[in-house]
Tab-separated table of C-alpha atoms in Angstrom:
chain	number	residue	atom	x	y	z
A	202	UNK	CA	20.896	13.718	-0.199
A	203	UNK	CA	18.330	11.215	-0.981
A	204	UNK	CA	14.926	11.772	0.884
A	205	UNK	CA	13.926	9.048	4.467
A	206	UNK	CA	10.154	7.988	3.857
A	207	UNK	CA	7.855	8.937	6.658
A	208	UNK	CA	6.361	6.489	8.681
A	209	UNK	CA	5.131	5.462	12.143
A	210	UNK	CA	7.390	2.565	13.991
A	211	UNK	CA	6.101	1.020	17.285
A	212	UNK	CA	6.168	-2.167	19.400
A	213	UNK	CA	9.638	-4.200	19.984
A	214	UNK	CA	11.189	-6.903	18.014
A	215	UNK	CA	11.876	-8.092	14.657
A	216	UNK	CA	11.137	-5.548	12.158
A	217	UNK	CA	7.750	-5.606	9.905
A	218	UNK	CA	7.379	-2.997	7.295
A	219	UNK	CA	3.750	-2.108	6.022
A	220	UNK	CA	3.498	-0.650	2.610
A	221	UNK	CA	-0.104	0.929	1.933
A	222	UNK	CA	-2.316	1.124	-1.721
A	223	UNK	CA	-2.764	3.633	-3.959
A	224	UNK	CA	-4.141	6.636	-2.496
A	225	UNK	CA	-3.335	5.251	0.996
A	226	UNK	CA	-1.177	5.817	3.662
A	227	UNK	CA	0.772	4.669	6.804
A	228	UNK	CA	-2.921	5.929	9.277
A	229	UNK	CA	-4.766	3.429	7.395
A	230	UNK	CA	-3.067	0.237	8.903
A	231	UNK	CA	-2.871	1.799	12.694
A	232	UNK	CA	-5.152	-0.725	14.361
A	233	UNK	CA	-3.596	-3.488	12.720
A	234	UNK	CA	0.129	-2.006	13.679
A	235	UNK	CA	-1.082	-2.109	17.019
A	236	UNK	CA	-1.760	-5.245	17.149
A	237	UNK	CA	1.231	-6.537	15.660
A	238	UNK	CA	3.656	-4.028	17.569
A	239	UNK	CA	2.850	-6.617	20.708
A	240	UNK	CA	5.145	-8.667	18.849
A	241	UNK	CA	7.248	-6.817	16.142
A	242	UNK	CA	8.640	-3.915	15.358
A	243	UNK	CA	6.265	-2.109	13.199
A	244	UNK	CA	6.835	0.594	10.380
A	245	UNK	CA	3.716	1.824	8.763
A	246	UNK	CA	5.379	3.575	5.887
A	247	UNK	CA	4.024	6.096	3.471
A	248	UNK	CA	5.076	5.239	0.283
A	249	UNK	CA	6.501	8.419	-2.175
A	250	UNK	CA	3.736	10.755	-3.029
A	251	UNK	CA	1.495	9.417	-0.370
A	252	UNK	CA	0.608	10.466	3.367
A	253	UNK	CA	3.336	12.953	4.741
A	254	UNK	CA	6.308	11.079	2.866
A	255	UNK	CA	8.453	13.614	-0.013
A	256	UNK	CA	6.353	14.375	-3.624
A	257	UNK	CA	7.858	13.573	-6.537
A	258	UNK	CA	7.604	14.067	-10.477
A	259	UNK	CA	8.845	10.509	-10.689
A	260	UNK	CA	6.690	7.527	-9.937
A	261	UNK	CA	7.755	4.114	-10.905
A	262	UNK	CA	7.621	0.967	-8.466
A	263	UNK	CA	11.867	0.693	-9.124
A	264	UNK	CA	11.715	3.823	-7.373
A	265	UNK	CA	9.435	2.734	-4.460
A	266	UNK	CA	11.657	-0.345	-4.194
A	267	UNK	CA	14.761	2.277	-3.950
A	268	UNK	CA	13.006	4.296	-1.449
A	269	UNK	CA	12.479	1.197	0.563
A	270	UNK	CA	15.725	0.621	0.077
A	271	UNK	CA	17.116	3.205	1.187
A	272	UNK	CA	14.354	3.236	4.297
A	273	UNK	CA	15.781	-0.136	5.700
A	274	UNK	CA	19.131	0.933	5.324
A	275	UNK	CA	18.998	4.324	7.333
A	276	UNK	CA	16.832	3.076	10.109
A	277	UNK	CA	20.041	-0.281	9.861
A	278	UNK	CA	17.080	-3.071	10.096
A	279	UNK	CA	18.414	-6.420	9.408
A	280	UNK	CA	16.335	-9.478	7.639
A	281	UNK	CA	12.679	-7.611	7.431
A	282	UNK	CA	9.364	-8.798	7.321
A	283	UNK	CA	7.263	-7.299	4.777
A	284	UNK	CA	3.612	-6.540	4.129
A	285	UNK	CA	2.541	-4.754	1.230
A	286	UNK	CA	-1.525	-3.950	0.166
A	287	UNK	CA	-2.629	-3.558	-3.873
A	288	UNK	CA	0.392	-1.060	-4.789
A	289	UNK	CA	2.156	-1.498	-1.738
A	290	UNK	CA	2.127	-5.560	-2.537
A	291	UNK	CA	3.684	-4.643	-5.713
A	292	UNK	CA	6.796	-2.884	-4.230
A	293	UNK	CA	7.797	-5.240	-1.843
A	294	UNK	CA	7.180	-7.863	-4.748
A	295	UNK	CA	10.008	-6.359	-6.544
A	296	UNK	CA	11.858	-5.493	-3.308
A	297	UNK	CA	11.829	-9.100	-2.567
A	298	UNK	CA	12.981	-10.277	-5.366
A	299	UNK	CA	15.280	-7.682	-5.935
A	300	UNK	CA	17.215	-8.029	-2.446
A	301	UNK	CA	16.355	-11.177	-1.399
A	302	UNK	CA	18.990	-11.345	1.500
A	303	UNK	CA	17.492	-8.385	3.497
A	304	UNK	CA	13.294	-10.199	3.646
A	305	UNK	CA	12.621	-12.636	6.204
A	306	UNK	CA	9.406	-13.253	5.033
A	307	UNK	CA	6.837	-11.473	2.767
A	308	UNK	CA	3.126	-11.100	2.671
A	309	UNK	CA	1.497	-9.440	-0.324
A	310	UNK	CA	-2.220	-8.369	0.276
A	311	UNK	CA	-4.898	-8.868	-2.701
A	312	UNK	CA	-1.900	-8.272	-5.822
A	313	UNK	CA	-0.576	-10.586	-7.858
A	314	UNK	CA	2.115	-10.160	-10.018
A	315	UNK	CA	0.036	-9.586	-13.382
A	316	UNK	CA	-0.384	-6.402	-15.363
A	317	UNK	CA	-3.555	-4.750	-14.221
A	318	UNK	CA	-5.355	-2.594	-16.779
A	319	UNK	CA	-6.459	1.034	-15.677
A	320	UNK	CA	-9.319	1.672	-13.730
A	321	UNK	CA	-8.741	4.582	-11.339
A	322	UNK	CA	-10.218	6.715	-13.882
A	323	UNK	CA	-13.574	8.007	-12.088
A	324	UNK	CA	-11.318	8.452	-8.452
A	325	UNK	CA	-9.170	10.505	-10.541
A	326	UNK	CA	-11.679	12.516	-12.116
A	327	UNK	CA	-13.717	13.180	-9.029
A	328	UNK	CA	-10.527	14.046	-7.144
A	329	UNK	CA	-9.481	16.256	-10.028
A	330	UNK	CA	-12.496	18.315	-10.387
A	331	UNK	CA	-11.675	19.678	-6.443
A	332	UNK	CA	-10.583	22.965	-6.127
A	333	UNK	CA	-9.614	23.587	-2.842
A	334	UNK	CA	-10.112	27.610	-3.318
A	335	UNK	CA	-13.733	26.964	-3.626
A	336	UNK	CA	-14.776	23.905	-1.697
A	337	UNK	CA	-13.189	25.057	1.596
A	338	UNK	CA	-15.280	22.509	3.737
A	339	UNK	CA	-14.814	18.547	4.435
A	340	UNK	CA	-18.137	18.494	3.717
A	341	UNK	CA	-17.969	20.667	0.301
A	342	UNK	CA	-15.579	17.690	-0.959
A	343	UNK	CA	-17.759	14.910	-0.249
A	344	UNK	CA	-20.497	16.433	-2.013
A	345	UNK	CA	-18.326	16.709	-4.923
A	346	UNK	CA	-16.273	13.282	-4.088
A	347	UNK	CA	-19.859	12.379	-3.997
A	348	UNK	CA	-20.820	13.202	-8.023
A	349	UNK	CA	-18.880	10.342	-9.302
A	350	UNK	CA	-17.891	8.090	-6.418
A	351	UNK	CA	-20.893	6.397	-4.918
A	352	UNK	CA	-19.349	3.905	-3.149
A	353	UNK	CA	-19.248	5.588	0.871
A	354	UNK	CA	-16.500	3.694	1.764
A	355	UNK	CA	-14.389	4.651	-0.883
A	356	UNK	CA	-15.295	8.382	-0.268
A	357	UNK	CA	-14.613	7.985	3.801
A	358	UNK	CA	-11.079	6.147	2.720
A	359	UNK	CA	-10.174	9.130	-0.045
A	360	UNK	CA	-11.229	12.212	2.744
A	361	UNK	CA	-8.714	11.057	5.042
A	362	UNK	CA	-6.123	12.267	2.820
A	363	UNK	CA	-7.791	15.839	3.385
A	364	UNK	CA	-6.183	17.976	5.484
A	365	UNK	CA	-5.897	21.528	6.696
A	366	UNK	CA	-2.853	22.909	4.821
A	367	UNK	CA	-3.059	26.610	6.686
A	368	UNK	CA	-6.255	27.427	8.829
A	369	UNK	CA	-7.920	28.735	5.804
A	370	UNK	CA	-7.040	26.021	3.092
A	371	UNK	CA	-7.465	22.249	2.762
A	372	UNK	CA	-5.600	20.280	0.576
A	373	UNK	CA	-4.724	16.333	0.058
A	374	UNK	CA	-1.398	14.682	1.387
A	375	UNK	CA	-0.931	13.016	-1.686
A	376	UNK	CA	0.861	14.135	-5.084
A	377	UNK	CA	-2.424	14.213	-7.175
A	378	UNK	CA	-0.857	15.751	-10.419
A	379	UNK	CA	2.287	13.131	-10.242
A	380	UNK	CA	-0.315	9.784	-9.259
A	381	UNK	CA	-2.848	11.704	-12.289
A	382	UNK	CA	0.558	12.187	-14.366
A	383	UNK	CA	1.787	8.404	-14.192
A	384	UNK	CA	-1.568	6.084	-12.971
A	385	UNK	CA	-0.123	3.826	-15.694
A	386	UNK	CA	2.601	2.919	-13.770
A	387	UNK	CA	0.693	1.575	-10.937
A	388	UNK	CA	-0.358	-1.557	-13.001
A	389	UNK	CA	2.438	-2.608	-14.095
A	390	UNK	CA	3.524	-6.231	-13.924
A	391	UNK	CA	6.971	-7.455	-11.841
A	392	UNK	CA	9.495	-7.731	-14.483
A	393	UNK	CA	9.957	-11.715	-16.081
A	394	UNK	CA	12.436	-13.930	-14.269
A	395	UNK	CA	12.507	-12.044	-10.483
A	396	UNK	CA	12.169	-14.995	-8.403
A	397	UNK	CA	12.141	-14.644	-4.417
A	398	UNK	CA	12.557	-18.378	-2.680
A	399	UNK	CA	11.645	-17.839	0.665
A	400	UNK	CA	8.185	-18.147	2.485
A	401	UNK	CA	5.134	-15.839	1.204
A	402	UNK	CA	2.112	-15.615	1.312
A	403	UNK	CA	-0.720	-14.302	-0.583
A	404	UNK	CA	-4.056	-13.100	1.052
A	405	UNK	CA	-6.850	-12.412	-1.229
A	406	UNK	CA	-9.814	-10.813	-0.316
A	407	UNK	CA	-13.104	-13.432	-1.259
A	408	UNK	CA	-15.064	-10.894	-2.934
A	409	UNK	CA	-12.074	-9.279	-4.734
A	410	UNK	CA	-11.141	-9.972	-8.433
A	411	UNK	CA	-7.322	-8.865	-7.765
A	412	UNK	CA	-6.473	-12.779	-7.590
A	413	UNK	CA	-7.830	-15.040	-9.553
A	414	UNK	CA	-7.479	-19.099	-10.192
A	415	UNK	CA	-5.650	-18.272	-13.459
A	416	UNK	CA	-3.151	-15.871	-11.445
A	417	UNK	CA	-1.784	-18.592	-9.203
A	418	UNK	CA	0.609	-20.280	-12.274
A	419	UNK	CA	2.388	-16.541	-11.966
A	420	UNK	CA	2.664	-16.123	-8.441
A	421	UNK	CA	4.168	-19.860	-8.070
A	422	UNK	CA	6.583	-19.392	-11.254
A	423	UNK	CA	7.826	-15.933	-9.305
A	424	UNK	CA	6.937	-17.011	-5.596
A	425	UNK	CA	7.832	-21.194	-5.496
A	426	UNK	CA	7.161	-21.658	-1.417
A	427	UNK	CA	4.338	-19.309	-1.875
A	428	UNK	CA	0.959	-19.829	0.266
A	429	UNK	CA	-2.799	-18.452	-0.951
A	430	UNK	CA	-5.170	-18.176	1.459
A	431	UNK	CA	-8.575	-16.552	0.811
A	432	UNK	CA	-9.849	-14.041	3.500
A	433	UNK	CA	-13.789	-14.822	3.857
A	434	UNK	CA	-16.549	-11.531	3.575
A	435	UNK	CA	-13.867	-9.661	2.175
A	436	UNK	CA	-13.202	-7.500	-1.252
A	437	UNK	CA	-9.640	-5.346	-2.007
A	438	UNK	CA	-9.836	-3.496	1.361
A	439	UNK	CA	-9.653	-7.245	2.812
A	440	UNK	CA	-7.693	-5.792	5.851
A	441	UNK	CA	-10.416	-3.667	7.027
A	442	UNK	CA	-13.025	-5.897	5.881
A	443	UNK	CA	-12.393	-8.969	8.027
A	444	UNK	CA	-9.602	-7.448	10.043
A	445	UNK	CA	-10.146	-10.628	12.669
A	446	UNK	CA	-9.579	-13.151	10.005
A	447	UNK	CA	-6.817	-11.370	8.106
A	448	UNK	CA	-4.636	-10.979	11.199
A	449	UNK	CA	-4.663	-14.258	12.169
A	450	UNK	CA	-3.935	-14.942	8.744
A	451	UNK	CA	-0.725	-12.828	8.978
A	452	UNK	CA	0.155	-13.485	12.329
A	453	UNK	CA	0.041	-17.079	12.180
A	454	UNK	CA	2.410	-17.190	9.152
A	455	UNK	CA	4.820	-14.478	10.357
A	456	UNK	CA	5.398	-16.312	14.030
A	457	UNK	CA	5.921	-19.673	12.724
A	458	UNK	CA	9.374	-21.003	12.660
């Protein structure tokens, strides 16, 4: 029997699905949910291999796309909104376009639908060299974290996927050997000739390079009544960033008729 992905669902109303970014999970979008759950439905999902949702070997965004899926069908949701961050934008891309007939609407957070080269390498690394038999302290795994991520913020948003595993022994919620094991995957573009005609739209964080002015040809040839809008004193984590800005954003395009 095929595995239910974990999330958190509060607030009344039409249903909006959150999909996190790599390395992410469901906790990261809980002030947000909260402020959309005054209107919707909200389901902060952890994607597979992330947060408290199943592990698996496998890791390809056909099988995210499944899970969700298979998520909307269990929990019998009808015509979804979705919101999907970095990886997260990329499965409900494909989702989308995919089952078209089950999305109301779609926002995809600072994605496009381009390949995207590699570059997780030094997170990987730095998560990597933990061993959780040695460094048996929060603190132990910054100041390794710490070696080759300098960046606090990213540190702060990796530690939260630390947690105590028995009273003794930390460990990470996600599947580091399968995300280590197929990283590839993660940039890969949304297959030639998906096309989902309804209403998106596209944030983009101002200080991120995720979407650029040559990406918009792509996300119009895939997305036709798509919408860009550019989320000021932002970078990739634009919903944290400028949280104010990128909820209005959101909730302005999700409430109109």
């Amino acid at each position: 029997m095929r595995e239910v992905l974990h999330s958190r669902i509060q607030g009344q109303g039409e249903p909006l699905l959150i999909l996190h970014g790599f390395f992410g999970m469901s906790d990261n979008w809980k002030s947000l949910g909260n402020k959309y759950a005054e209107q919707f439905e909200v389901h902060m999902i952890d994607q597979r291999n992330h947060g408290r949702s199943f592990h698996s070997e496998e890791f390809t965004y056909e099988l995210m796309a499944e899970d969700l899926f298979h998520y909307i069908q269990h929990h019998n949701l009808k015509k979804v909104s979705l919101l999907g961050h970095s990886m997260g934008g990329k499965t409900v891309m494909l989702f989308a376009t995919m089952y078209p007939e089950m999305v109301a609407k779609l926002i995809v957070a600072d994605i496009s639908p381009r390949f995207y080269p590699v570059h997780h390498d030094l997170i990987l690394e730095a998560l990597n060299s933990i061993d959780f038999s040695i460094h048996k302290t929060r603190k132990e795994v910054e100041e390794v974290l710490k070696e080759r991520i300098d960046e606090v913020g990213v540190r702060q948003f990796l530690l939260k996927n630390v947690f105590w595993k028995t009273k003794e022994e930390l460990a990470f919620r996600f599947n580091l050997e399968s995300l280590t094991e197929n990283v590839e995957e993660v940039g890969v573009a949304l297959p030639s000739f998906h096309e989902f005609d309804k209403k998106t739209l596209f944030l983009r964080g101002e200080n991120s390079g995720y979407i650029s002015k040559e990406d918009e040809s792509l996300i119009f040839a895939h997305f036709p009544k798509a919408k860009i809008q550019t989320v000021k004193n932002a970078g990739h984590w634009l919903h944290a960033e400028n949280q104010t800005d990128f909820y209005t954003y959101s909730i302005e395009f999700l409430t109109e008729k």
